[in-house]
PDB file of C-alpha atoms in Angstrom:
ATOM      1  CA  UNK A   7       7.703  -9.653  20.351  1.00 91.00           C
ATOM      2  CA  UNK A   8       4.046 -10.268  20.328  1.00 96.00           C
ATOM      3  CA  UNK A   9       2.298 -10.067  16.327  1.00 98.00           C
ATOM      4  CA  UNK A  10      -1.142 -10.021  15.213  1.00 98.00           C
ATOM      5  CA  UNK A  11      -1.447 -10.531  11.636  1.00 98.00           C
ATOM      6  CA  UNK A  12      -4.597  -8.598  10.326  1.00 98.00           C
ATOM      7  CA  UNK A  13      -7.282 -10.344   8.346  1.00 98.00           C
ATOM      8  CA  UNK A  14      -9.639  -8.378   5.840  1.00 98.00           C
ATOM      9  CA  UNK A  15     -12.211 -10.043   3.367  1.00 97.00           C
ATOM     10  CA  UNK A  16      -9.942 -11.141   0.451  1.00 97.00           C
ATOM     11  CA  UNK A  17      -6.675 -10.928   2.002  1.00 97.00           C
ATOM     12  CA  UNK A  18      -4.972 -14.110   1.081  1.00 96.00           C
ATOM     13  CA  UNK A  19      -1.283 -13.996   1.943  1.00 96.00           C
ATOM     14  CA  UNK A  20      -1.623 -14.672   6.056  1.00 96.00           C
ATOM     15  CA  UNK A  21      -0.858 -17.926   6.105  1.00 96.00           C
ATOM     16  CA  UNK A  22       2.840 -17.021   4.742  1.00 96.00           C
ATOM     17  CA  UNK A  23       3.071 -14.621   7.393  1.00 98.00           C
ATOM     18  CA  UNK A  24       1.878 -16.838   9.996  1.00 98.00           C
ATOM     19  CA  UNK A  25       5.007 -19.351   8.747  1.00 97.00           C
ATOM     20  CA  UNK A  26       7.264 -16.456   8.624  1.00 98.00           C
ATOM     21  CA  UNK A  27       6.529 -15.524  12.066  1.00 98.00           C
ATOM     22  CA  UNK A  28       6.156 -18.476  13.807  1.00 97.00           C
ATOM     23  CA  UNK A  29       9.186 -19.354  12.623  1.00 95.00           C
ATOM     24  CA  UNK A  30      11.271 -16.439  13.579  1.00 97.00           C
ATOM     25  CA  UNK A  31       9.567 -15.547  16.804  1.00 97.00           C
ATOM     26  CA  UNK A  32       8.952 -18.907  17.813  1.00 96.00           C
ATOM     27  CA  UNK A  33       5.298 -17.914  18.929  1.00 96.00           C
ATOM     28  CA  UNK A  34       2.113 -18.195  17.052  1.00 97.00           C
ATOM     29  CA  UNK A  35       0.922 -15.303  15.861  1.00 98.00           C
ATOM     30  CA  UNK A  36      -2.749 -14.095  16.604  1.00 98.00           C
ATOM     31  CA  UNK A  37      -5.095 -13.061  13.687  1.00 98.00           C
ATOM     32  CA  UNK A  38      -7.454 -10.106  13.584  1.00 98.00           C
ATOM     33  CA  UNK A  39     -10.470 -10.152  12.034  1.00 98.00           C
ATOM     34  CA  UNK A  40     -10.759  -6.638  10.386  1.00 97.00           C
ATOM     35  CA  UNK A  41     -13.983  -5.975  13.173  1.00 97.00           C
ATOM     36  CA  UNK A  42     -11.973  -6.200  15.711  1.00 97.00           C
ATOM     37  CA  UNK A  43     -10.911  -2.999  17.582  1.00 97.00           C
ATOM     38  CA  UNK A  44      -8.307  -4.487  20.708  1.00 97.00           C
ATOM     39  CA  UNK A  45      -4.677  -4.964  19.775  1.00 98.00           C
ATOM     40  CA  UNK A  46      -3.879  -5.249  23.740  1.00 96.00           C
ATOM     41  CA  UNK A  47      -0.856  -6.938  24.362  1.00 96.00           C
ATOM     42  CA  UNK A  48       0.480  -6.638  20.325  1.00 98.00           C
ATOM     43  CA  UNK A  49       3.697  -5.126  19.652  1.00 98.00           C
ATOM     44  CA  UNK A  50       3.499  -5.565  16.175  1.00 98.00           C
ATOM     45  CA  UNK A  51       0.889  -5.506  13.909  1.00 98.00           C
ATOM     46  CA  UNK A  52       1.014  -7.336  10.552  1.00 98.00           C
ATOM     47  CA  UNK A  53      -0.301  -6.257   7.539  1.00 98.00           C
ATOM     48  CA  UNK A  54      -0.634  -8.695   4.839  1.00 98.00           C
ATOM     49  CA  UNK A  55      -1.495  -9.130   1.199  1.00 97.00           C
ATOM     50  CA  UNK A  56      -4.171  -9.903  -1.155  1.00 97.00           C
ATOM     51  CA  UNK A  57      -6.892  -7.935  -2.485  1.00 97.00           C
ATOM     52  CA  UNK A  58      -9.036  -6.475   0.642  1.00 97.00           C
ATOM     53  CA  UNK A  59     -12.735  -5.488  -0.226  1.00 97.00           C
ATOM     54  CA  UNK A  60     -11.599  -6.897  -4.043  1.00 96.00           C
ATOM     55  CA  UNK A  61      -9.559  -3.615  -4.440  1.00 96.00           C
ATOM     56  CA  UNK A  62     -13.062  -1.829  -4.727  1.00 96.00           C
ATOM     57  CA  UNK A  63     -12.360   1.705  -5.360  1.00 96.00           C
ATOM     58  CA  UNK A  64      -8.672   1.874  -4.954  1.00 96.00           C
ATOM     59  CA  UNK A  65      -6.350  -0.824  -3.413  1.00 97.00           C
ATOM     60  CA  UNK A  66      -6.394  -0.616   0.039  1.00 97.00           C
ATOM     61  CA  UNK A  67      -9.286   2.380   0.244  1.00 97.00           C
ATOM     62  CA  UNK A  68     -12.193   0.587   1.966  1.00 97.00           C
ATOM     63  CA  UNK A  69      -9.713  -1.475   3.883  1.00 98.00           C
ATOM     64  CA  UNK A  70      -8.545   1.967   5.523  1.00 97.00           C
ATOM     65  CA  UNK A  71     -11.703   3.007   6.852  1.00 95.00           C
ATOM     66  CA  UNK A  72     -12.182  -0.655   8.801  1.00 96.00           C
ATOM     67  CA  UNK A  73     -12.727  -0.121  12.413  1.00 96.00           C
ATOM     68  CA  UNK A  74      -9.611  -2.242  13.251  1.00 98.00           C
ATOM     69  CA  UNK A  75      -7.200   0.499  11.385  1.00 98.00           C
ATOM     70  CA  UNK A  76      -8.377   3.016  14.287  1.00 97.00           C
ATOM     71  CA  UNK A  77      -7.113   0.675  16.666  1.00 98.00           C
ATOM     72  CA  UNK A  78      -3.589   0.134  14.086  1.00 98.00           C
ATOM     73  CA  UNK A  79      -3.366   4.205  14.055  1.00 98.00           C
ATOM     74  CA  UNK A  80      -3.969   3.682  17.795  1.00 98.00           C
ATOM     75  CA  UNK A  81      -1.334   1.359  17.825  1.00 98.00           C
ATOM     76  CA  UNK A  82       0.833   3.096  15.970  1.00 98.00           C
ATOM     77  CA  UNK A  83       0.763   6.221  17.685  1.00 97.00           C
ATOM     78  CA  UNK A  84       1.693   4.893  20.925  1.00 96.00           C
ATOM     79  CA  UNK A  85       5.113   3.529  19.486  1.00 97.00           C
ATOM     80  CA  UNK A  86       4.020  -0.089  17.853  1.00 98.00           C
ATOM     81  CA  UNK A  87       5.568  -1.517  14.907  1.00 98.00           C
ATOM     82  CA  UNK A  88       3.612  -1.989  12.090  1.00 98.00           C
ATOM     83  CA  UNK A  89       4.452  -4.014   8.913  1.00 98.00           C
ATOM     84  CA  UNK A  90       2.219  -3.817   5.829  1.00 98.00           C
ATOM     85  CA  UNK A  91       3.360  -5.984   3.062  1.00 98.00           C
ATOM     86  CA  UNK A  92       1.406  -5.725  -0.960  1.00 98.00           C
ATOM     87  CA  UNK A  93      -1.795  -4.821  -0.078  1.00 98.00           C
ATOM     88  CA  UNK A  94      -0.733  -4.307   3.736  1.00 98.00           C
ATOM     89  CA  UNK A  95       1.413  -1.411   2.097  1.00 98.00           C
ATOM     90  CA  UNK A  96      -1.511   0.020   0.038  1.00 98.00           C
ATOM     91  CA  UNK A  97      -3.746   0.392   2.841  1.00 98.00           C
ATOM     92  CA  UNK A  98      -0.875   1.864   5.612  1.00 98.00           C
ATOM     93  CA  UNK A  99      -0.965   4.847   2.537  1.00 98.00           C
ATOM     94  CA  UNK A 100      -4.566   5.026   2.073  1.00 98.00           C
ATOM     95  CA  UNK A 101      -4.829   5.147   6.024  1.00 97.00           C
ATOM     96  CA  UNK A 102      -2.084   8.062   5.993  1.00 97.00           C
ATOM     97  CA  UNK A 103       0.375   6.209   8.046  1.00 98.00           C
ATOM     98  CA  UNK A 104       3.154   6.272   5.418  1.00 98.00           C
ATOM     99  CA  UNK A 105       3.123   8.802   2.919  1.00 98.00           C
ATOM    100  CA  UNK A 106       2.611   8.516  -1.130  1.00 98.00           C
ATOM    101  CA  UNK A 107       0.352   6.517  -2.628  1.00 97.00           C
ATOM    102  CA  UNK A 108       0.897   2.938  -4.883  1.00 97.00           C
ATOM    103  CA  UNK A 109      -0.375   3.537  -8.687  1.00 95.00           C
ATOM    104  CA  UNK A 110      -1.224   1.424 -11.717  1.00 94.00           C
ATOM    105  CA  UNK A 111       2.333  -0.404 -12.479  1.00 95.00           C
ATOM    106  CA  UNK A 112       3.730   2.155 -15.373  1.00 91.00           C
ATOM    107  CA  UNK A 113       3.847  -0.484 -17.801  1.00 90.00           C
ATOM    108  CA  UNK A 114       0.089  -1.734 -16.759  1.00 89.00           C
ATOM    109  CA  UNK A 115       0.743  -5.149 -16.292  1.00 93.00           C
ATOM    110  CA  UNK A 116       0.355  -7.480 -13.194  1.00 97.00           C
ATOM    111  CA  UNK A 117       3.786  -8.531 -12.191  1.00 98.00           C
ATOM    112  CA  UNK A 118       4.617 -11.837 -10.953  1.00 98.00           C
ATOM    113  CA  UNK A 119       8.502 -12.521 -10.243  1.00 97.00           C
ATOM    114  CA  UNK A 120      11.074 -12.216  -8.281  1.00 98.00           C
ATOM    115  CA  UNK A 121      12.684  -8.459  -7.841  1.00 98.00           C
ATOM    116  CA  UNK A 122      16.358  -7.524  -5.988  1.00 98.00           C
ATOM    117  CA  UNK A 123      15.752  -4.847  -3.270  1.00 98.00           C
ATOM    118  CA  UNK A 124      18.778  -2.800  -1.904  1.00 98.00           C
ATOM    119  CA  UNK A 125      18.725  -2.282   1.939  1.00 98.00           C
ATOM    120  CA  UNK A 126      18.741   1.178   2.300  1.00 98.00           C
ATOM    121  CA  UNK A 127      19.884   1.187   6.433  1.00 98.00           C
ATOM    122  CA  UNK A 128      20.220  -1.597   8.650  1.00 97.00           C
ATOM    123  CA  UNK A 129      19.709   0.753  11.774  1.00 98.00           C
ATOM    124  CA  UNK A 130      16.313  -0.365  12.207  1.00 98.00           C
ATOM    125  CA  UNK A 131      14.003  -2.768  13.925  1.00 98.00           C
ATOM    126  CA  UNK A 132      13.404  -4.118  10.869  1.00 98.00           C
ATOM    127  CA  UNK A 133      16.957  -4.701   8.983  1.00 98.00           C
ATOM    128  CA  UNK A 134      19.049  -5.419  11.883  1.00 98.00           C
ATOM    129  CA  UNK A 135      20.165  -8.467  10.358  1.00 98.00           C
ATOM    130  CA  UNK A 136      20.648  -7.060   6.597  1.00 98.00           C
ATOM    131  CA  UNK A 137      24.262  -5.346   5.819  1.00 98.00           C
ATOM    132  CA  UNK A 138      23.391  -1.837   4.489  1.00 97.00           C
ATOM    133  CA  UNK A 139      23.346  -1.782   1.260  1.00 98.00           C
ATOM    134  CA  UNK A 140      22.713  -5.394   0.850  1.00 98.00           C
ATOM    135  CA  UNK A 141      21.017  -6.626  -2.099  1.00 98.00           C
ATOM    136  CA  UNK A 142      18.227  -9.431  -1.553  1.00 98.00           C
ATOM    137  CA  UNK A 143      15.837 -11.283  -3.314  1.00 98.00           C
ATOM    138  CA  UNK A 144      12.124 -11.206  -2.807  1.00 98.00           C
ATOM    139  CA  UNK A 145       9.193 -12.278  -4.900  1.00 98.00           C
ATOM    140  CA  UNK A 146       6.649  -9.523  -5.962  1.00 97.00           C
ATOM    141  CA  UNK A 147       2.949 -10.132  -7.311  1.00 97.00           C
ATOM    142  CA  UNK A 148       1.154  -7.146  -7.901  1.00 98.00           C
ATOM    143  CA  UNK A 149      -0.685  -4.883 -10.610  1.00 96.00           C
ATOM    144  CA  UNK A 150      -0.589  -1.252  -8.452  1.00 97.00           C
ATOM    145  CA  UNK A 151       3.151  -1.638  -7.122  1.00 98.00           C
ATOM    146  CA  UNK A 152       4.021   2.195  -8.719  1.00 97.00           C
ATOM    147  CA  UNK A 153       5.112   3.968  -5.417  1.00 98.00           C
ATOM    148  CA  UNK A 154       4.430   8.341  -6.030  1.00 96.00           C
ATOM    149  CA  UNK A 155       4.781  11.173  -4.031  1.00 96.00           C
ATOM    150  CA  UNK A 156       5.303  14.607  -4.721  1.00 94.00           C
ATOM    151  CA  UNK A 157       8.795  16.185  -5.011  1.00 95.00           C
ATOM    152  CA  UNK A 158       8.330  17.483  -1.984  1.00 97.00           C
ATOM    153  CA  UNK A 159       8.183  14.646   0.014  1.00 98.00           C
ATOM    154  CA  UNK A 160      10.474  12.552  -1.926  1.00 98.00           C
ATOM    155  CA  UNK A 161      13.020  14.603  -1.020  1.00 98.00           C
ATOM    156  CA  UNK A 162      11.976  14.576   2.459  1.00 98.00           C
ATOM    157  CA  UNK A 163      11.719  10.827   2.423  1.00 98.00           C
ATOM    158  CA  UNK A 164      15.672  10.467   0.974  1.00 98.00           C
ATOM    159  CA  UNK A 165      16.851  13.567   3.392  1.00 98.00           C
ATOM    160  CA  UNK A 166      15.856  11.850   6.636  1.00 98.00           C
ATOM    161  CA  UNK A 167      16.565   8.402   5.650  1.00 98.00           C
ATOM    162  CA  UNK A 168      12.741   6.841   5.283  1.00 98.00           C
ATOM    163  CA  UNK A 169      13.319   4.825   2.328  1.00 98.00           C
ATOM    164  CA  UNK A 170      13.145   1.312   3.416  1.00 98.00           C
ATOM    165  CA  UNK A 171      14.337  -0.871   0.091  1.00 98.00           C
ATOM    166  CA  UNK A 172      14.991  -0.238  -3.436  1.00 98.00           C
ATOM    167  CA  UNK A 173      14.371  -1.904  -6.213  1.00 98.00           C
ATOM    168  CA  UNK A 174      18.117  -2.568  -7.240  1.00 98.00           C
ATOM    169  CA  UNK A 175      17.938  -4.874 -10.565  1.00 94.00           C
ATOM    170  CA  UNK A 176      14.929  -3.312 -12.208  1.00 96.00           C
ATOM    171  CA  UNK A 177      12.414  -0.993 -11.448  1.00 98.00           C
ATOM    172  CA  UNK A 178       9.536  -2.387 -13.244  1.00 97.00           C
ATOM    173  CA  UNK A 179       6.291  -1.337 -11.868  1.00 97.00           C
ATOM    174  CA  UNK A 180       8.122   2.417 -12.519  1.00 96.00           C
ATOM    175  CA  UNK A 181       8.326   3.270  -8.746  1.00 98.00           C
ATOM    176  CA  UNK A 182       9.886   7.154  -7.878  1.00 97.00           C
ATOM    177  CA  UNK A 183      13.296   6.853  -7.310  1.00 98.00           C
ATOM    178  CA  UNK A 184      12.961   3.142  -7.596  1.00 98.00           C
ATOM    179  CA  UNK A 185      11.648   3.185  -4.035  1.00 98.00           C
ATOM    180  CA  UNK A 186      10.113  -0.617  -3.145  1.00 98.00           C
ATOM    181  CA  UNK A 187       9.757   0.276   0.648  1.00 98.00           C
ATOM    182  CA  UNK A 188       9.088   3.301   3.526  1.00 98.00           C
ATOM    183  CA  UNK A 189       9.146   3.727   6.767  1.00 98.00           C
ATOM    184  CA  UNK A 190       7.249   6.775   8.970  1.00 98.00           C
ATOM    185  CA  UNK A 191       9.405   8.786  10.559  1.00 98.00           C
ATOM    186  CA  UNK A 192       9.773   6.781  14.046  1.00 97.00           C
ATOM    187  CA  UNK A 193      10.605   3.929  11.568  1.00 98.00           C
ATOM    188  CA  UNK A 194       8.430   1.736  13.452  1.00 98.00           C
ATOM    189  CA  UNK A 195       5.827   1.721  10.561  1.00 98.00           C
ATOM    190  CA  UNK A 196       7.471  -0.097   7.469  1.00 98.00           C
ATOM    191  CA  UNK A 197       4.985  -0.666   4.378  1.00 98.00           C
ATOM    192  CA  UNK A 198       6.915  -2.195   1.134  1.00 98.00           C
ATOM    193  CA  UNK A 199       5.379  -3.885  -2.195  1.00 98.00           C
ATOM    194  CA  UNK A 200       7.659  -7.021  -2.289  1.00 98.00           C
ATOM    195  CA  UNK A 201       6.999 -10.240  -0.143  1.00 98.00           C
ATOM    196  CA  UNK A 202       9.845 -11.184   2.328  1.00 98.00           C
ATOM    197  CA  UNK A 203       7.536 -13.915   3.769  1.00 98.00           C
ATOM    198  CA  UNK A 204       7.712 -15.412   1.144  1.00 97.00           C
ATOM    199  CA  UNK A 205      11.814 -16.605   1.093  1.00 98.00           C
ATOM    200  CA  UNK A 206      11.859 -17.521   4.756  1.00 97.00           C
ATOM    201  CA  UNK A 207      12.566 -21.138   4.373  1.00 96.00           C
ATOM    202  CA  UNK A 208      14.848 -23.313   2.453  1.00 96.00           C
ATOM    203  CA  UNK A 209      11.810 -25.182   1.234  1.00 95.00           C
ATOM    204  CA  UNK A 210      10.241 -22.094  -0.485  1.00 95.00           C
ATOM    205  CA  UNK A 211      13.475 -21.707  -2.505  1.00 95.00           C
ATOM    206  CA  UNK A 212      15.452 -19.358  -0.055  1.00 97.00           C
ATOM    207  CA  UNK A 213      15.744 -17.529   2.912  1.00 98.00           C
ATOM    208  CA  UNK A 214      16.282 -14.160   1.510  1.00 98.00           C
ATOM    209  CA  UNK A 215      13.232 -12.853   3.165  1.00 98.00           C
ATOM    210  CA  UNK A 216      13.837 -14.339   6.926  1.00 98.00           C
ATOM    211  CA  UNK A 217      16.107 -11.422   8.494  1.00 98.00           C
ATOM    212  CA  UNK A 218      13.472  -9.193   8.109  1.00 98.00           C
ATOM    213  CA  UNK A 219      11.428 -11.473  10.671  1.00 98.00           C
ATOM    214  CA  UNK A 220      14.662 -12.620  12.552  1.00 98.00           C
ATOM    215  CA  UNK A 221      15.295  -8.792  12.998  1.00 98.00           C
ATOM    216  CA  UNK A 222      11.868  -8.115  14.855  1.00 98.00           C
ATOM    217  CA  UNK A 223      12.341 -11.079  16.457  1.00 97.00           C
ATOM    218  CA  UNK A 224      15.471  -9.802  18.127  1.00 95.00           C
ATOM    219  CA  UNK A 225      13.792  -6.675  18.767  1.00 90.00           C
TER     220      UNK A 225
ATOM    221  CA  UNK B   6     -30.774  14.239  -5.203  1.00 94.00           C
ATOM    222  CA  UNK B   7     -28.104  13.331  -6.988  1.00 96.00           C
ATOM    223  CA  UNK B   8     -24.688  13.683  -6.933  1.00 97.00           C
ATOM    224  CA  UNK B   9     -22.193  12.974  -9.561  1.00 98.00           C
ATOM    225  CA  UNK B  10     -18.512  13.168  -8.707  1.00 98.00           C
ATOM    226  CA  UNK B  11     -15.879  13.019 -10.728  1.00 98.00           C
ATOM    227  CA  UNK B  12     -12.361  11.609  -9.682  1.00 98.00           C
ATOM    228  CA  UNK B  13      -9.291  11.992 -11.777  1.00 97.00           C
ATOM    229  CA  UNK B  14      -5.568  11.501 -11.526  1.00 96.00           C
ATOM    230  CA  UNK B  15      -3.596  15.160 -10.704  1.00 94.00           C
ATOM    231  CA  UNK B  16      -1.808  16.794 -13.523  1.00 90.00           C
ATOM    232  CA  UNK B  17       1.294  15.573 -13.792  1.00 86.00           C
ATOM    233  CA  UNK B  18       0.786  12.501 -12.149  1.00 90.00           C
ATOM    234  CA  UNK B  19       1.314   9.608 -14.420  1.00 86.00           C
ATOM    235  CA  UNK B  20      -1.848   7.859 -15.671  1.00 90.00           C
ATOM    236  CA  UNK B  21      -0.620   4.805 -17.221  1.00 86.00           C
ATOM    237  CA  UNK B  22      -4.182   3.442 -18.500  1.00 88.00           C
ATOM    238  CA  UNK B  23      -4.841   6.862 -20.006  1.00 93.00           C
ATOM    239  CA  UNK B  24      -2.035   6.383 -21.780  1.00 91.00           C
ATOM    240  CA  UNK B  25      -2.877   3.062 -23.243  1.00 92.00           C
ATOM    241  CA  UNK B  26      -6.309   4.170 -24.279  1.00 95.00           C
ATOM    242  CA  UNK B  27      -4.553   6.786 -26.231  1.00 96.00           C
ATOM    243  CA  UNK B  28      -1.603   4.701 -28.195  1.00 95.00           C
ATOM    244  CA  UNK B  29      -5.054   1.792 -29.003  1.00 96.00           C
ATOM    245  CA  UNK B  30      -7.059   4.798 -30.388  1.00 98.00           C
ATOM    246  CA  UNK B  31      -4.139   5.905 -32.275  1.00 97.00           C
ATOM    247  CA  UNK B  32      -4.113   2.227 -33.642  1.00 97.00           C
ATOM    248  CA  UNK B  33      -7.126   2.622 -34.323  1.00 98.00           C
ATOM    249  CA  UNK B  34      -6.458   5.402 -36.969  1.00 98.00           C
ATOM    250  CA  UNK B  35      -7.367   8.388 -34.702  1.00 98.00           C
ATOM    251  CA  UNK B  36      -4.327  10.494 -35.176  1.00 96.00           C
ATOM    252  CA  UNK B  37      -5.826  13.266 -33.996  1.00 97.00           C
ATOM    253  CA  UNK B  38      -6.030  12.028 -30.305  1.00 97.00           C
ATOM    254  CA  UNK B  39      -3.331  13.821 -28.041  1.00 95.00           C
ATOM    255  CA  UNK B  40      -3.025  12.738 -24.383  1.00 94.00           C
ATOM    256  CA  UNK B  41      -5.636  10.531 -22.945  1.00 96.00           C
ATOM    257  CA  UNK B  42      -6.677  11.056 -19.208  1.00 95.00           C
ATOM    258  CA  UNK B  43      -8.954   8.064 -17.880  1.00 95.00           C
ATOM    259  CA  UNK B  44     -10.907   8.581 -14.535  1.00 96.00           C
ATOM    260  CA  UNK B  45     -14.355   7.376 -12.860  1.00 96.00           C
ATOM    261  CA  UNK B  46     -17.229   8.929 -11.985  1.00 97.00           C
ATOM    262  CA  UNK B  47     -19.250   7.862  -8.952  1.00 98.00           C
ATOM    263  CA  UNK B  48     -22.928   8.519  -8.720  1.00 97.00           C
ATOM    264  CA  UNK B  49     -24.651   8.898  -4.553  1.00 98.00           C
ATOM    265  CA  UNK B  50     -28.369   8.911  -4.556  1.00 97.00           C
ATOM    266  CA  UNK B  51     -28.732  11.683  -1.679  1.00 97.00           C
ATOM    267  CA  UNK B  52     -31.641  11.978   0.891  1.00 96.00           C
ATOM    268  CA  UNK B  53     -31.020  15.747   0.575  1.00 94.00           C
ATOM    269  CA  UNK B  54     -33.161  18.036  -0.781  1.00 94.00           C
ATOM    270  CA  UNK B  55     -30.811  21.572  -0.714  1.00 96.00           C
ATOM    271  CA  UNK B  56     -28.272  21.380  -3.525  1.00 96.00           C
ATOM    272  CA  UNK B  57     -25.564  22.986  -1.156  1.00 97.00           C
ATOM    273  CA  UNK B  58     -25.819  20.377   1.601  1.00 97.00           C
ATOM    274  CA  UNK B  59     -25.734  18.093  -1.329  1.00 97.00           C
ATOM    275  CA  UNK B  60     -22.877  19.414  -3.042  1.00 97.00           C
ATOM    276  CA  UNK B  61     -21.105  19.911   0.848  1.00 98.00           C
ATOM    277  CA  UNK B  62     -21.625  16.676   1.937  1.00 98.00           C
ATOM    278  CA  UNK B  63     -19.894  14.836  -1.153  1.00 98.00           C
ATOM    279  CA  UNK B  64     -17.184  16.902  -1.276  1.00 98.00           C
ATOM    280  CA  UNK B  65     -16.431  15.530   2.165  1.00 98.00           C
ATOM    281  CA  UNK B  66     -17.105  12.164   1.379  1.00 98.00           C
ATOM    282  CA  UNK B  67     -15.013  12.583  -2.079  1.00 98.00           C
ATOM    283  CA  UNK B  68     -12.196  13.914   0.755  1.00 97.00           C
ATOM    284  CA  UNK B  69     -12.836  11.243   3.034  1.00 96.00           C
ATOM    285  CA  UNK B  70     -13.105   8.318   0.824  1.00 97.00           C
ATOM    286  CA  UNK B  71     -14.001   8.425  -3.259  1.00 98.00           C
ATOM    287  CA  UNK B  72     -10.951  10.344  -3.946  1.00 98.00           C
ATOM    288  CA  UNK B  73      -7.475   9.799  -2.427  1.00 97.00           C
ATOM    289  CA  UNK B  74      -6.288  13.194  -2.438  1.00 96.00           C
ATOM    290  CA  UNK B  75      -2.142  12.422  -2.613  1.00 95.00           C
ATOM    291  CA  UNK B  76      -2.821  11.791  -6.175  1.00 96.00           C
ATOM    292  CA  UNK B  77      -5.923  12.062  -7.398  1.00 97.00           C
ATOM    293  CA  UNK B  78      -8.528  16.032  -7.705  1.00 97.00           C
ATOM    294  CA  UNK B  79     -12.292  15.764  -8.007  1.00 98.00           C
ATOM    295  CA  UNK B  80     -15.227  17.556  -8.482  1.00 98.00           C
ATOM    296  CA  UNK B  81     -19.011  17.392  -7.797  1.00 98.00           C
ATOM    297  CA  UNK B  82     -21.816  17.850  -9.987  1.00 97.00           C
ATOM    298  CA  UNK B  83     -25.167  18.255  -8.684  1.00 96.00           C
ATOM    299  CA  UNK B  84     -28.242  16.882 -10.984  1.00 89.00           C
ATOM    300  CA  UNK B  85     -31.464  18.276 -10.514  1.00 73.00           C
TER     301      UNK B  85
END
C-alpha cells in the first residue's frame, strides 16, 4: 500500500500522519503539495488536518476546488482509498465525495479532548483489525465537528451500513445520530472528525488509533 | 456591477451561533427577540454590465462555491 499524504496551505497535522504511516506500512509516505495534479502509483490518498486556506469561507471550501482534489476525485473514482481526517473530512464533503456536511459544534465551542468512537463494521479496509462494535479512544480538536445530513440520507447512510464510527461516550460537538465517521458507498472513501494518528504509539499515550493504519497496511 | 449575495443556513438546519446571538440579546434585556438566524453576505465587483448575466453568473458561483448547498440557501441581489 502506497500513501500520499496531501498538503494544503495551513494544514498542520501531516507530520502525525507521516509517523502513523511509516510506521504501519513500513514505507515513507509521499506528500502532495495541493498544485499537484499526479497521484500515479498512490493507492491511498491521505487527507489530513488543520485549517486549509485558514477555513476561509467554510472549512474545507477553497480546499475543494484545489486542482489536486480533481486528481483525488480521479483517484477515487477509479477504486482508491481515500482517508480524510478533521479538516481532511471537511473538505472530502465540500468536494462531494462523502455526503453531509460538518457544522459549527452545537454547543459553539472548540473542542480539545479525547472522545470514545464505536466501530460500526470491521468488514472494511479500514477496520480490519477493530472487533465490531469495539469502543476506542481517539483525541479530537475541532470547532466545526457537527456532522448533518438530511433525513433522507441519514437513513440511507444507517440502511447500507456507511457509518464509519460513533461517538460512543458523548456526543459533544451534537453530531446526527452521533455519527463521528462515513464512508462512500464502495467504502474505500472514509472521512471522520477524530484523529487516529494521533494514538499510534506507546509514546503518544496509546495505540488506540494504530489498527486503523495496521488495517490498510494489510490491505 | 455589483452583486450582493446572501448565504444562510436552511430552515431547519441548526444554526448554533444564531442561537447564541439570540440568548446574549435576551441578556441584554431584549425580550422581544425570538429566534436569531446569523448568515454572511458576500459582495463580487462584476465586469458585467447586463443585470441578468450578473445575477446568472453569481448564482452559479454561489452554487459552485459561496454557498454549500447540503446545508446552506442563498440569494442574489443586484445593485445598480
Amino acid at each position: 500500500m502506497r500513501a500520499g499524504i496531501l498538503l494544503f496551505p495551513g494544514i498542520n497535522r501531516e507530520r502525525d500522519m507521516v509517523l502513523a504511516v511509516r510506521q504501519s506500512f513500513g514505507t515513507e509516505p509521499r506528500i502532495v503539495w495541493h498544485k499537484e495534479t499526479d497521484l500515479t502509483g498512490l493507492d491511498l490518498v491521505i487527507i489530513p488536518g488543520g485549517f486549509s486556506f485558514g477555513d476561509y469561507l467554510r472549512c474545507g471550501a477553497m480546499a475543494a476546488q484545489s486542482p489536486v482534489m480533481r486528481a483525488v476525485r480521479d483517484h477515487a473514482e477509479r477504486g482508491g482509498y481515500v482517508l480524510g481526517v478533521c479538516n481532511g473530512f471537511q473538505i472530502l464533503t465540500e468536494t462531494g465525495l462523502l455526503p453531509g456536511a460538518l457544522l459549527r459544534n452545537a454547543g459553539l465551542r472548540f473542542l480539545s479532548m479525547d472522545t470514545m468512537l464505536k466501530v460500526e463494521r470491521n468488514d472494511t479496509v479500514f477496520t480490519a483489525k477493530y472487533a465490531k462494535g469495539e469502543v476506542f479512544r481517539a483525541p479530537m480538536a475541532h470547532g466545526d465537528g457537527n456532522y448533518t445530513a438530511d433525513e433522507a440520507t441519514l437513513d440511507r447512510l444507517e440502511g447500507e451500513g456507511l457509518v464509519a464510527f460513533r461517538y460512543h461516550d458523548e456526543n459533544r460537538n451534537g453530531s446526527a445520530r452521533a455519527i463521528a465517521g462515513v464512508y462512500s458507498p464502495n467504502l474505500r472513501v472514509l472521512g471522520l472528525m477524530p484523529h487516529p494518528e494521533d494514538l499510534v504509539d506507546p509514546l503518544m499515550g496509546g495505540t488506540d488509533g494504530k489498527p486503523l493504519f495496521d488495517s490498510l497496511a494489510a490491505a | 456591477m455589483k452583486a450582493v449575495v446572501t448565504v444562510m443556513l436552511k430552515a431547519g438546519v441548526l444554526d448554533p451561533q444564531g442561537k447564541a446571538i439570540g440568548h446574549a440579546l435576551n441578556n441584554l434585556g431584549f425580550a422581544q427577540v425570538g429566534e436569531v438566524r446569523a448568515g454572511k453576505i458576500i459582495e463580487l465587483e462584476l465586469a458585467e454590465t447586463d443585470p441578468a448575466a450578473a445575477k446568472a453568473a453569481a448564482e452559479e458561483m454561489a452554487k459552485k462555491l459561496l454557498a454549500n448547498m447540503v446545508i446552506e440557501s442563498f440569494k442574489v441581489e443586484i445593485a445598480v
